[in-house]
mmCIF file of C-alpha atoms in Angstrom:
data_model
loop_
_atom_site.group_PDB
_atom_site.id
_atom_site.type_symbol
_atom_site.label_atom_id
_atom_site.label_comp_id
_atom_site.label_asym_id
_atom_site.label_seq_id
_atom_site.Cartn_x
_atom_site.Cartn_y
_atom_site.Cartn_z
ATOM 1 C CA GLY Z 1 32.748 -21.011 -17.879
ATOM 2 C CA GLN Z 2 29.386 -20.018 -16.041
ATOM 3 C CA ASN Z 3 30.069 -19.480 -12.199
ATOM 4 C CA ILE Z 4 27.571 -17.847 -9.447
ATOM 5 C CA ASP Z 5 29.468 -17.710 -5.564
ATOM 6 C CA GLN Z 6 27.886 -17.283 -2.524
ATOM 7 C CA PRO Z 7 28.744 -18.334 0.737
ATOM 8 C CA THR Z 8 27.628 -21.808 1.817
ATOM 9 C CA GLU Z 9 26.107 -20.868 5.369
ATOM 10 C CA MET Z 10 25.797 -17.620 7.756
ATOM 11 C CA THR Z 11 24.804 -17.296 10.850
ATOM 12 C CA ALA Z 12 22.893 -14.151 12.763
ATOM 13 C CA THR Z 13 21.210 -12.876 15.463
ATOM 14 C CA GLU Z 14 17.468 -12.193 15.862
ATOM 15 C CA GLY Z 15 16.705 -8.485 15.560
ATOM 16 C CA ALA Z 16 20.206 -7.420 13.695
ATOM 17 C CA ILE Z 17 20.875 -7.205 10.541
ATOM 18 C CA VAL Z 18 23.321 -9.479 7.924
ATOM 19 C CA GLN Z 19 23.906 -8.651 4.107
ATOM 20 C CA ILE Z 20 25.012 -12.079 1.614
ATOM 21 C CA ASN Z 21 26.799 -11.266 -1.070
ATOM 22 C CA CYS Z 22 26.686 -13.002 -4.415
ATOM 23 C CA THR Z 23 29.500 -12.559 -7.170
ATOM 24 C CA TYR Z 24 29.282 -14.018 -10.837
ATOM 25 C CA GLN Z 25 30.926 -14.706 -13.517
ATOM 26 C CA THR Z 26 28.297 -15.242 -17.039
ATOM 27 C CA SER Z 27 28.216 -15.020 -20.303
ATOM 28 C CA GLY Z 28 26.129 -11.997 -20.851
ATOM 29 C CA PHE Z 29 24.214 -10.487 -18.040
ATOM 30 C CA ASN Z 30 20.003 -9.876 -18.564
ATOM 31 C CA GLY Z 31 19.238 -9.590 -14.927
ATOM 32 C CA LEU Z 32 19.498 -10.983 -11.649
ATOM 33 C CA PHE Z 33 17.394 -12.775 -8.583
ATOM 34 C CA TRP Z 34 17.285 -12.995 -4.588
ATOM 35 C CA TYR Z 35 15.156 -16.695 -4.556
ATOM 36 C CA GLN Z 36 14.282 -17.059 -0.291
ATOM 37 C CA GLN Z 37 13.949 -21.298 0.239
ATOM 38 C CA HIS Z 38 12.628 -23.251 2.936
ATOM 39 C CA ALA Z 39 13.887 -26.382 3.925
ATOM 40 C CA GLY Z 40 11.621 -28.633 1.435
ATOM 41 C CA GLU Z 41 9.933 -25.948 -0.159
ATOM 42 C CA ALA Z 42 10.499 -24.049 -3.489
ATOM 43 C CA PRO Z 43 11.731 -20.958 -3.927
ATOM 44 C CA THR Z 44 10.002 -17.902 -3.994
ATOM 45 C CA PHE Z 45 10.964 -14.759 -5.511
ATOM 46 C CA LEU Z 46 12.711 -12.341 -3.336
ATOM 47 C CA SER Z 47 14.351 -9.786 -5.329
ATOM 48 C CA TYR Z 48 15.271 -8.286 -9.354
ATOM 49 C CA ASN Z 49 17.880 -6.435 -10.380
ATOM 50 C CA VAL Z 50 18.730 -5.887 -13.176
ATOM 51 C CA LEU Z 51 20.528 -1.758 -13.133
ATOM 52 C CA ASP Z 52 22.930 -0.616 -10.789
ATOM 53 C CA GLY Z 53 21.726 -0.092 -7.304
ATOM 54 C CA LEU Z 54 19.990 -1.065 -4.761
ATOM 55 C CA GLU Z 55 16.119 -2.076 -4.777
ATOM 56 C CA GLU Z 56 14.390 -1.613 -1.367
ATOM 57 C CA LYS Z 57 10.853 -3.840 -0.413
ATOM 58 C CA GLY Z 58 10.806 -3.667 3.454
ATOM 59 C CA ARG Z 59 13.243 -5.319 5.613
ATOM 60 C CA PHE Z 60 14.659 -6.638 2.139
ATOM 61 C CA SER Z 61 17.253 -4.880 0.006
ATOM 62 C CA SER Z 62 19.358 -5.614 -3.281
ATOM 63 C CA PHE Z 63 22.459 -3.807 -4.507
ATOM 64 C CA LEU Z 64 23.052 -4.784 -8.049
ATOM 65 C CA SER Z 65 27.247 -3.522 -9.532
ATOM 66 C CA ARG Z 66 27.678 -5.263 -12.854
ATOM 67 C CA SER Z 67 31.036 -3.422 -13.445
ATOM 68 C CA LYS Z 68 31.995 -6.152 -10.478
ATOM 69 C CA GLY Z 69 29.925 -8.932 -10.982
ATOM 70 C CA TYR Z 70 28.313 -8.266 -7.843
ATOM 71 C CA SER Z 71 25.617 -8.106 -5.196
ATOM 72 C CA TYR Z 72 24.003 -8.706 -1.943
ATOM 73 C CA LEU Z 73 21.229 -8.899 -0.467
ATOM 74 C CA LEU Z 74 20.864 -6.939 3.294
ATOM 75 C CA LEU Z 75 18.107 -8.959 5.631
ATOM 76 C CA LYS Z 76 17.266 -6.166 8.277
ATOM 77 C CA GLU Z 77 15.642 -6.454 11.709
ATOM 78 C CA LEU Z 78 15.588 -10.006 11.449
ATOM 79 C CA GLN Z 79 13.234 -12.363 12.808
ATOM 80 C CA MET Z 80 12.886 -16.412 13.444
ATOM 81 C CA LYS Z 81 11.454 -16.969 10.060
ATOM 82 C CA ASP Z 82 14.426 -15.711 8.040
ATOM 83 C CA SER Z 83 15.857 -18.883 8.732
ATOM 84 C CA ALA Z 84 16.209 -20.585 4.998
ATOM 85 C CA SER Z 85 18.238 -21.088 2.392
ATOM 86 C CA TYR Z 86 18.795 -17.183 -0.050
ATOM 87 C CA LEU Z 87 19.792 -18.419 -4.124
ATOM 88 C CA CYS Z 88 21.654 -16.136 -6.496
ATOM 89 C CA ALA Z 89 20.281 -16.264 -9.742
ATOM 90 C CA VAL Z 90 21.782 -14.530 -13.220
ATOM 91 C CA ARG Z 91 19.808 -14.283 -16.283
ATOM 92 C CA ASP Z 92 22.604 -14.983 -18.815
ATOM 93 C CA GLY Z 93 23.609 -13.665 -22.012
ATOM 94 C CA ASP Z 94 20.921 -16.135 -23.954
ATOM 95 C CA TYR Z 95 18.207 -15.323 -20.800
ATOM 96 C CA GLN Z 96 18.600 -18.520 -19.231
ATOM 97 C CA LEU Z 97 18.876 -18.919 -14.902
ATOM 98 C CA ILE Z 98 22.190 -19.573 -13.826
ATOM 99 C CA TRP Z 99 21.910 -20.739 -10.091
ATOM 100 C CA GLY Z 100 23.952 -19.908 -7.320
ATOM 101 C CA ALA Z 101 24.349 -23.477 -4.478
ATOM 102 C CA GLY Z 102 22.468 -20.953 -1.998
ATOM 103 C CA THR Z 103 23.547 -19.640 1.243
ATOM 104 C CA LYS Z 104 21.907 -21.781 4.443
ATOM 105 C CA LEU Z 105 20.463 -18.525 6.210
ATOM 106 C CA ILE Z 106 20.860 -19.758 10.426
ATOM 107 C CA ILE Z 107 19.230 -16.958 12.737
ATOM 108 C CA LYS Z 108 19.715 -17.415 16.340
ATOM 109 C CA PRO Z 109 17.599 -15.982 19.854
ATOM 110 C CA ASP F 1 -5.396 -23.562 -4.910
ATOM 111 C CA ALA F 2 -1.717 -23.919 -5.961
ATOM 112 C CA ASP F 3 -0.866 -21.723 -8.744
ATOM 113 C CA VAL F 4 1.541 -24.601 -9.855
ATOM 114 C CA THR F 5 1.296 -27.998 -8.999
ATOM 115 C CA GLN F 6 3.271 -31.220 -9.502
ATOM 116 C CA THR F 7 1.955 -34.987 -9.166
ATOM 117 C CA PRO F 8 3.607 -37.022 -6.679
ATOM 118 C CA ARG F 9 4.391 -35.447 -4.603
ATOM 119 C CA ASN F 10 7.380 -37.936 -3.277
ATOM 120 C CA ARG F 11 8.616 -41.156 -5.297
ATOM 121 C CA ILE F 12 10.123 -44.635 -4.706
ATOM 122 C CA THR F 13 11.112 -46.509 -7.384
ATOM 123 C CA LYS F 14 14.074 -49.207 -8.623
ATOM 124 C CA THR F 15 16.713 -48.535 -10.872
ATOM 125 C CA GLY F 16 15.747 -49.428 -14.364
ATOM 126 C CA LYS F 17 12.024 -47.694 -14.056
ATOM 127 C CA ARG F 18 10.658 -45.329 -15.988
ATOM 128 C CA ILE F 19 8.393 -42.934 -14.566
ATOM 129 C CA MET F 20 6.934 -40.026 -15.193
ATOM 130 C CA LEU F 21 6.746 -36.207 -12.716
ATOM 131 C CA GLU F 22 4.237 -34.238 -14.491
ATOM 132 C CA CYS F 23 3.385 -30.205 -13.777
ATOM 133 C CA SER F 24 0.618 -28.308 -13.996
ATOM 134 C CA GLN F 25 -0.079 -24.907 -13.934
ATOM 135 C CA THR F 26 -2.703 -21.815 -13.508
ATOM 136 C CA LYS F 27 -0.854 -19.126 -13.456
ATOM 137 C CA GLY F 28 -1.490 -18.976 -17.985
ATOM 138 C CA HIS F 29 2.022 -18.380 -18.363
ATOM 139 C CA ASP F 30 3.290 -19.714 -21.429
ATOM 140 C CA ARG F 31 7.240 -20.762 -20.102
ATOM 141 C CA MET F 32 7.508 -23.690 -17.952
ATOM 142 C CA TYR F 33 10.540 -25.734 -16.609
ATOM 143 C CA TRP F 34 12.107 -28.821 -15.020
ATOM 144 C CA TYR F 35 15.168 -28.205 -11.882
ATOM 145 C CA ARG F 36 16.494 -30.429 -10.565
ATOM 146 C CA GLN F 37 18.466 -29.442 -7.104
ATOM 147 C CA ASP F 38 21.373 -31.137 -4.785
ATOM 148 C CA PRO F 39 22.667 -30.582 -1.579
ATOM 149 C CA GLY F 40 25.577 -27.643 -2.208
ATOM 150 C CA LEU F 41 24.524 -27.551 -5.586
ATOM 151 C CA GLY F 42 22.065 -24.955 -7.194
ATOM 152 C CA LEU F 43 19.133 -25.691 -9.527
ATOM 153 C CA ARG F 44 20.521 -26.842 -13.090
ATOM 154 C CA LEU F 45 17.878 -26.559 -15.583
ATOM 155 C CA ILE F 46 16.709 -30.473 -17.055
ATOM 156 C CA TYR F 47 14.059 -29.057 -19.657
ATOM 157 C CA TYR F 48 12.224 -25.530 -20.810
ATOM 158 C CA SER F 49 9.455 -24.301 -23.272
ATOM 159 C CA PHE F 50 9.340 -21.591 -24.109
ATOM 160 C CA ASP F 51 5.696 -21.982 -26.051
ATOM 161 C CA VAL F 52 3.931 -25.898 -26.530
ATOM 162 C CA LYS F 53 5.540 -26.332 -29.431
ATOM 163 C CA ASP F 54 8.903 -25.117 -28.401
ATOM 164 C CA ILE F 55 11.120 -27.971 -26.733
ATOM 165 C CA ASN F 56 14.892 -27.285 -25.114
ATOM 166 C CA LYS F 57 17.204 -28.951 -23.461
ATOM 167 C CA GLY F 58 19.238 -27.519 -20.223
ATOM 168 C CA GLU F 59 22.257 -28.196 -18.473
ATOM 169 C CA ILE F 60 22.184 -31.783 -17.765
ATOM 170 C CA SER F 61 18.719 -32.946 -20.425
ATOM 171 C CA ASP F 62 20.278 -37.162 -20.525
ATOM 172 C CA GLY F 63 18.286 -39.458 -19.264
ATOM 173 C CA TYR F 64 15.298 -37.311 -19.513
ATOM 174 C CA SER F 65 12.708 -36.642 -21.983
ATOM 175 C CA VAL F 66 9.472 -33.345 -22.186
ATOM 176 C CA SER F 67 5.973 -33.350 -23.295
ATOM 177 C CA ARG F 68 4.221 -30.198 -23.502
ATOM 178 C CA GLN F 69 0.752 -31.177 -24.121
ATOM 179 C CA ALA F 70 -0.790 -28.052 -23.483
ATOM 180 C CA GLN F 71 -0.105 -24.630 -22.000
ATOM 181 C CA ALA F 72 -1.059 -25.472 -18.222
ATOM 182 C CA LYS F 73 1.067 -29.358 -18.683
ATOM 183 C CA PHE F 74 4.717 -30.213 -18.854
ATOM 184 C CA SER F 75 5.607 -33.811 -17.509
ATOM 185 C CA LEU F 76 8.930 -34.880 -17.345
ATOM 186 C CA SER F 77 10.619 -38.607 -17.612
ATOM 187 C CA LEU F 78 13.299 -40.700 -17.287
ATOM 188 C CA GLU F 79 13.641 -43.221 -19.322
ATOM 189 C CA SER F 80 14.821 -45.773 -17.031
ATOM 190 C CA ALA F 81 15.674 -45.046 -14.069
ATOM 191 C CA ILE F 82 18.988 -45.114 -12.379
ATOM 192 C CA PRO F 83 20.750 -44.060 -8.249
ATOM 193 C CA ASN F 84 22.044 -40.952 -9.595
ATOM 194 C CA GLN F 85 18.498 -39.010 -10.519
ATOM 195 C CA THR F 86 17.747 -39.587 -6.136
ATOM 196 C CA ALA F 87 16.668 -35.630 -6.719
ATOM 197 C CA LEU F 88 13.536 -33.435 -5.649
ATOM 198 C CA TYR F 89 12.239 -32.166 -9.231
ATOM 199 C CA PHE F 90 10.523 -28.518 -9.381
ATOM 200 C CA CYS F 91 8.844 -27.309 -12.201
ATOM 201 C CA ALA F 92 8.192 -23.278 -12.643
ATOM 202 C CA THR F 93 6.972 -20.562 -15.331
ATOM 203 C CA SER F 94 7.747 -17.518 -15.743
ATOM 204 C CA ASP F 95 5.952 -14.611 -18.645
ATOM 205 C CA LEU F 96 8.328 -11.083 -19.231
ATOM 206 C CA GLY F 97 7.023 -9.361 -16.805
ATOM 207 C CA GLN F 98 7.336 -6.804 -14.614
ATOM 208 C CA ASP F 99 9.916 -7.877 -12.297
ATOM 209 C CA GLY F 100 11.946 -9.658 -15.530
ATOM 210 C CA GLY F 101 10.418 -12.998 -15.361
ATOM 211 C CA GLU F 102 10.479 -14.407 -12.076
ATOM 212 C CA GLN F 103 9.848 -17.837 -11.881
ATOM 213 C CA TYR F 104 7.341 -19.566 -10.213
ATOM 214 C CA PHE F 105 8.176 -22.882 -8.741
ATOM 215 C CA GLY F 106 6.202 -26.072 -7.983
ATOM 216 C CA PRO F 107 5.908 -28.072 -4.120
ATOM 217 C CA GLY F 108 8.830 -29.720 -5.566
ATOM 218 C CA THR F 109 9.040 -34.172 -6.597
ATOM 219 C CA ARG F 110 11.246 -35.912 -4.359
ATOM 220 C CA LEU F 111 12.005 -38.623 -6.115
ATOM 221 C CA THR F 112 14.559 -41.429 -4.874
ATOM 222 C CA VAL F 113 16.156 -44.422 -7.456
ATOM 223 C CA THR F 114 16.985 -47.171 -5.392
#
């Protein structure tokens, strides 16, 4: 079956760094996405990885290891506005997006 | 103005009623999707369309139907609403691009079936 696993909830401190992990088992792989979703709002795109390695975009970075079925999202210099859910999604062999349940990130002052 | 819009934003309906959720986009994308989101679960795909003449069932299409009236419009219908269809519904669009076809989401429709 197809499965995406990510922690349900994480807590971090303002100004710190947090890493949100995502592991996946899918029938084929055509890229991995990270989205941010504030409570009651629409998901918004953060990053896309299709090759192994690290992609950096400002305070956010995303890493992929296809051989391990593993990705992480790294958030640096955390701000209170980063409190949100972070969704990992994998495009499978049929080019469909399989979504994880999301990680709720709580930022404390 | 928002690129992807959904109407209504909130809807309360009774069991057995037929309702329609509408989605419009100005991004010029060919691909459109309907998802539902339930607490503790990931987004689940209901239907998707890669162009006006193409409609495909997603993971959880039972109890739903769709219509792609134009490139910019994609409607979702619940033929006979039931309480377990209470959820947050999102429309999304995409086009293959530099970031591999990221999806752009509408603001969502919160549907309650009593």
